[in-house]
Short mmCIF file of C-alpha atoms in Angstrom, two decimals:
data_model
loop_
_atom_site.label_atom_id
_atom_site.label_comp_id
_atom_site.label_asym_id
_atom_site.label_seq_id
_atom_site.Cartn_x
_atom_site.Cartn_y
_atom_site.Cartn_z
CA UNK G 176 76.61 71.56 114.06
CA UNK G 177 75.50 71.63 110.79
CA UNK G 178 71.79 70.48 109.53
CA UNK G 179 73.14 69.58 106.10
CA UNK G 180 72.08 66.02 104.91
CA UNK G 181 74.75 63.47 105.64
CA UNK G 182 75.70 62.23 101.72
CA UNK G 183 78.38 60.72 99.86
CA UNK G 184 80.18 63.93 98.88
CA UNK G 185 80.21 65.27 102.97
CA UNK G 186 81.76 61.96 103.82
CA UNK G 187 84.44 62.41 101.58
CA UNK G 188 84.97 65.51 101.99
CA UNK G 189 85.37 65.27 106.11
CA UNK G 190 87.84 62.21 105.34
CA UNK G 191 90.27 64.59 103.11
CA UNK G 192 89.72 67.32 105.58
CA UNK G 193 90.80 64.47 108.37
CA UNK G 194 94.09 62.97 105.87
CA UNK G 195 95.35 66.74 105.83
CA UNK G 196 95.55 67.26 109.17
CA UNK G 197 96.43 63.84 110.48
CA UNK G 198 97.59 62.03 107.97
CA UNK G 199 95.53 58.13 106.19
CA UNK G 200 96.65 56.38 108.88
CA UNK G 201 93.66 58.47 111.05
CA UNK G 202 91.23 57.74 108.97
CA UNK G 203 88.35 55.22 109.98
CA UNK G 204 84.84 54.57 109.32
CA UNK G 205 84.46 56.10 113.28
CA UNK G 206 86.55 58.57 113.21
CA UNK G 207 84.86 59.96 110.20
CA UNK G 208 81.28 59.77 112.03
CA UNK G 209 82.63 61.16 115.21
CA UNK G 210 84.43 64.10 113.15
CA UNK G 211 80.24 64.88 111.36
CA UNK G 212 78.73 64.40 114.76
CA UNK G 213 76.78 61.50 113.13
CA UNK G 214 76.46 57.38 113.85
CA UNK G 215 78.92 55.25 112.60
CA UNK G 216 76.33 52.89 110.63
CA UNK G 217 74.76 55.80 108.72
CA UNK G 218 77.88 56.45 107.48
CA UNK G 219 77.35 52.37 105.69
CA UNK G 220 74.56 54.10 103.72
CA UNK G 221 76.85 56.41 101.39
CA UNK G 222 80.09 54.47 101.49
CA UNK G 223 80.76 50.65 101.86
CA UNK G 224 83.56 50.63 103.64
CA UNK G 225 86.75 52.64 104.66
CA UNK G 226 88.46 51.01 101.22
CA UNK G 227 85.83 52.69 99.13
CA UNK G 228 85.77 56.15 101.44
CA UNK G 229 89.80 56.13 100.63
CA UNK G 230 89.39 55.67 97.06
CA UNK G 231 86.51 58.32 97.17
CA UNK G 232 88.84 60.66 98.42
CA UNK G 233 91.27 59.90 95.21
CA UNK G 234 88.59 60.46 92.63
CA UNK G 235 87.88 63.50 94.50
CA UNK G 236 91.25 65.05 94.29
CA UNK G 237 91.82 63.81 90.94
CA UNK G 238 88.53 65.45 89.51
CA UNK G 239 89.51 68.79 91.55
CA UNK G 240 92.20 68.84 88.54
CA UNK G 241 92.06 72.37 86.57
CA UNK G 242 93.06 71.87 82.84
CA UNK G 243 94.07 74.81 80.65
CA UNK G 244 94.67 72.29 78.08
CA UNK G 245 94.09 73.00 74.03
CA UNK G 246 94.34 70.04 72.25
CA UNK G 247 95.89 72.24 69.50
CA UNK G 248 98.77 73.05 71.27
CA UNK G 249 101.87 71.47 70.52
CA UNK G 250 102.02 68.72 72.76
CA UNK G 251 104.80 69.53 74.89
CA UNK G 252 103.15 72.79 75.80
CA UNK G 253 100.32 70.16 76.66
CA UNK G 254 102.57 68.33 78.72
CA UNK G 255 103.75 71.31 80.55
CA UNK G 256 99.78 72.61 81.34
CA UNK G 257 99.30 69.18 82.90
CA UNK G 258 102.02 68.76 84.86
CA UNK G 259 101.48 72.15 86.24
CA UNK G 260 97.75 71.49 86.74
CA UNK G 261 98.85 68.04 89.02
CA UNK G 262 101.24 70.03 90.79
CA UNK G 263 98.71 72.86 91.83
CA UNK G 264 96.12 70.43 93.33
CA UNK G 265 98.72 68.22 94.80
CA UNK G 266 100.38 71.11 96.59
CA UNK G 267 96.53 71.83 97.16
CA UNK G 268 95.94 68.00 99.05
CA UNK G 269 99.41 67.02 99.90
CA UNK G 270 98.85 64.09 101.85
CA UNK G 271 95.33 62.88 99.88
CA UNK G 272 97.79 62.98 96.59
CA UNK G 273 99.61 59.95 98.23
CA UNK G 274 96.33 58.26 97.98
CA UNK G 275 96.16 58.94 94.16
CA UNK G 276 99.38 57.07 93.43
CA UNK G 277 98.90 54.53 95.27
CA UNK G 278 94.83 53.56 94.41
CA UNK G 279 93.64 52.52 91.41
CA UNK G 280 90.73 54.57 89.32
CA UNK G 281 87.47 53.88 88.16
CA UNK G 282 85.21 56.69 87.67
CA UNK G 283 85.16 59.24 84.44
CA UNK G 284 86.09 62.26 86.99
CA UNK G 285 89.16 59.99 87.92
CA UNK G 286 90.03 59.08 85.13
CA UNK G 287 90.23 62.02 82.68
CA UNK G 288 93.18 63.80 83.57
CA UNK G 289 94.61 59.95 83.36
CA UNK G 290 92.99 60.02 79.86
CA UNK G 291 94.36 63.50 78.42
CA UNK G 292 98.05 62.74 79.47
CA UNK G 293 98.04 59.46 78.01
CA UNK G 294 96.42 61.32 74.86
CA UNK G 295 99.24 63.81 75.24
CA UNK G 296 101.66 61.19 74.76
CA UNK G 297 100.42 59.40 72.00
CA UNK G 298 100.33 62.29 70.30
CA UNK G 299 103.78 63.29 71.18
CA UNK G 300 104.87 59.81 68.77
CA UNK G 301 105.13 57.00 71.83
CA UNK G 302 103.42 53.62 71.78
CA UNK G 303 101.36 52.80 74.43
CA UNK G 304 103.38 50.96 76.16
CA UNK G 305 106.30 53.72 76.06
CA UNK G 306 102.95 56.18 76.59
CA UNK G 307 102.15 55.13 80.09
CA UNK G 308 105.62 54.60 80.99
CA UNK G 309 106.34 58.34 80.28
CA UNK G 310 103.12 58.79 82.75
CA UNK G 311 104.42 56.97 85.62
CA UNK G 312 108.16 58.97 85.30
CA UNK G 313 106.15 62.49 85.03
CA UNK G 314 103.49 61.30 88.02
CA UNK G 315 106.63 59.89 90.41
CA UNK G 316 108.76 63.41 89.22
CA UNK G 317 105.37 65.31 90.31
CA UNK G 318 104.97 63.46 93.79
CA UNK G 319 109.03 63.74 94.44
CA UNK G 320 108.96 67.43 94.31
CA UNK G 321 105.62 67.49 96.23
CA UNK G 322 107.33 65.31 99.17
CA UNK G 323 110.43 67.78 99.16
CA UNK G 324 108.24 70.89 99.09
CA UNK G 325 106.14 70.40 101.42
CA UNK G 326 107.52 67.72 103.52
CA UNK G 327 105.08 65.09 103.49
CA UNK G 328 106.97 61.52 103.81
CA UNK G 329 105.26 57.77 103.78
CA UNK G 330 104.65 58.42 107.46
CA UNK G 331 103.19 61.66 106.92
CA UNK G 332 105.44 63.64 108.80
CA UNK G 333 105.60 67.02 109.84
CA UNK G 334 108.01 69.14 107.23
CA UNK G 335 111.60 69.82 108.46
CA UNK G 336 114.19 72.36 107.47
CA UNK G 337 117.65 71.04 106.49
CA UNK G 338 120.45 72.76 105.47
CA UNK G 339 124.09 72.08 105.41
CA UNK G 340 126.56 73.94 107.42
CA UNK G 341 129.67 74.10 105.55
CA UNK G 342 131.90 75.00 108.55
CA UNK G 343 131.16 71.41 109.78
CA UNK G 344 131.52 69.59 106.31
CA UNK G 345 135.08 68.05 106.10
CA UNK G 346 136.47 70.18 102.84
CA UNK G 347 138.94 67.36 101.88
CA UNK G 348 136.92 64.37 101.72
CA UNK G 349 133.59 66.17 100.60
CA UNK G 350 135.42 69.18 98.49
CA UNK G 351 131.90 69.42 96.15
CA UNK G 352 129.32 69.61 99.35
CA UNK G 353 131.80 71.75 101.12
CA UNK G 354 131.65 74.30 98.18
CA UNK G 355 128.15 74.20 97.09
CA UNK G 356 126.63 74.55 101.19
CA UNK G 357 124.65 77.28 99.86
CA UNK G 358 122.99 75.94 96.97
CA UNK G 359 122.02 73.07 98.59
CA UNK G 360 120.81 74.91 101.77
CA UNK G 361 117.80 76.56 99.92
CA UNK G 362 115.39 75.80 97.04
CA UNK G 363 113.02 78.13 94.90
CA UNK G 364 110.17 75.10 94.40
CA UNK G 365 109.04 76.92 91.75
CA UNK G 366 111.96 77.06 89.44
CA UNK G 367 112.97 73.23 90.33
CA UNK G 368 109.80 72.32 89.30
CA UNK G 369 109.93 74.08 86.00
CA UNK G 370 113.62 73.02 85.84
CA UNK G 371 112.36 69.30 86.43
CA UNK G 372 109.51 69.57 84.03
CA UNK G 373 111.93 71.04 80.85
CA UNK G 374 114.55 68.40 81.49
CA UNK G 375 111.79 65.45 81.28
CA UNK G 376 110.17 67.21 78.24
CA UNK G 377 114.28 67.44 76.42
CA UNK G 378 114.60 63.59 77.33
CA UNK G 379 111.04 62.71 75.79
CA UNK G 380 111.83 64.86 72.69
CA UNK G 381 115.07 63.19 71.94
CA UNK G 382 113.96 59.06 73.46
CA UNK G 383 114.68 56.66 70.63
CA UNK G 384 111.26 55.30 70.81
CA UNK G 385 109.37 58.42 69.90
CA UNK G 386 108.12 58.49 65.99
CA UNK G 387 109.33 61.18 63.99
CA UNK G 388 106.96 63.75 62.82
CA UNK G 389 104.47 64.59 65.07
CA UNK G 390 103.18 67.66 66.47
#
């Protein structure tokens, strides 16, 4: 057992340990004290309650965030370093990602990858309004791909292999399934992500609401 002093950061740290193997739902003020060997009540002395542990956990993910970014790029090679840069830590913390979407921020750490993409956007010609919906479609692409790549689901569970067997697909009523078995019985992540990422960027490029003229 370790002699390191309990703190704020080893709490945290123990409950995103905890979410990756189990899953949110296993997460408790005693589970987390049984899982550093410690009393539940010391565990009051770092973090309020298991609402502010959870949200700890978010920040934490959130500030683990690795930006290449140059604010000189142009800014969709800005949007494409970001997107990347959530992908790799949410592939990272699979299941503590689901707490990121779903919690809302409030310390600088959490908030300034929050910060840069909206910054992104602005600069990209979009309003703010239009500026934080573009966030939400890039975030929910993001998490989409993360659920299909790694299988985590709202009930956190395990990842399953499905293909389609075209012997068994009726060719007459499903002629394009029937056909395409293959293809849709394997996936390179990698290159559907990129695909995924290129096709948003197109549709922000060309959106009606976007100001002419900027970098």
């Amino acid at each position: 057992m370790t002699t390191e002093p309990l703190s704020r950061a080893r709490i945290i740290a123990a409950a995103i340990d905890l979410i990756e193997r189990e899953g949110a739902d296993a997460v408790s003020m005693r589970r987390i004290a049984a899982e550093l060997g410690v009393g539940v009540m010391s565990l009051y002395n770092h973090v309020p309650n298991k609402d502010a542990l959870l949200s700890g956990v978010a920040e934490a993910v959130m500030s683990g965030i690795e930006f290449t970014d140059d604010p000189d790029a142009h800014w969709s090679d800005r949007v494409r370093m970001q997107a990347r840069a959530f992908r790799q830590i949410a592939h990272h913390y699979p299941r503590s990602t689901m707490l990121v979407v779903s919690r809302t921020l409030h310390s600088s750490a959490g908030l300034l990858p929050v910060e840069r993409a909206l910054a992104t956007l602005r600069s990209a010609g979009f309003d703010g309004v239009d500026a934080v919906r573009m966030l939400r479609m890039f975030i929910a692409f993001i998490v989409g791909s993360l659920l299909r790549e790694v299988g985590v689901t709202p009930t956190f569970a395990p990842p399953q292999q499905r293909s389609v067997d075209a012997e068994q697909v009726d060719q007459t009523l499903f002629p394009h399934v029937s056909e395409l078995a293959p293809l849709l019985g394997r996936c390179d992540h990698e290159a559907e992500f990129e695909f995924g990422v290129e096709l948003l960027i197109s549709a922000i490029t060309v959106h009606p609401a976007r100001e002419e003229g900027t970098r």
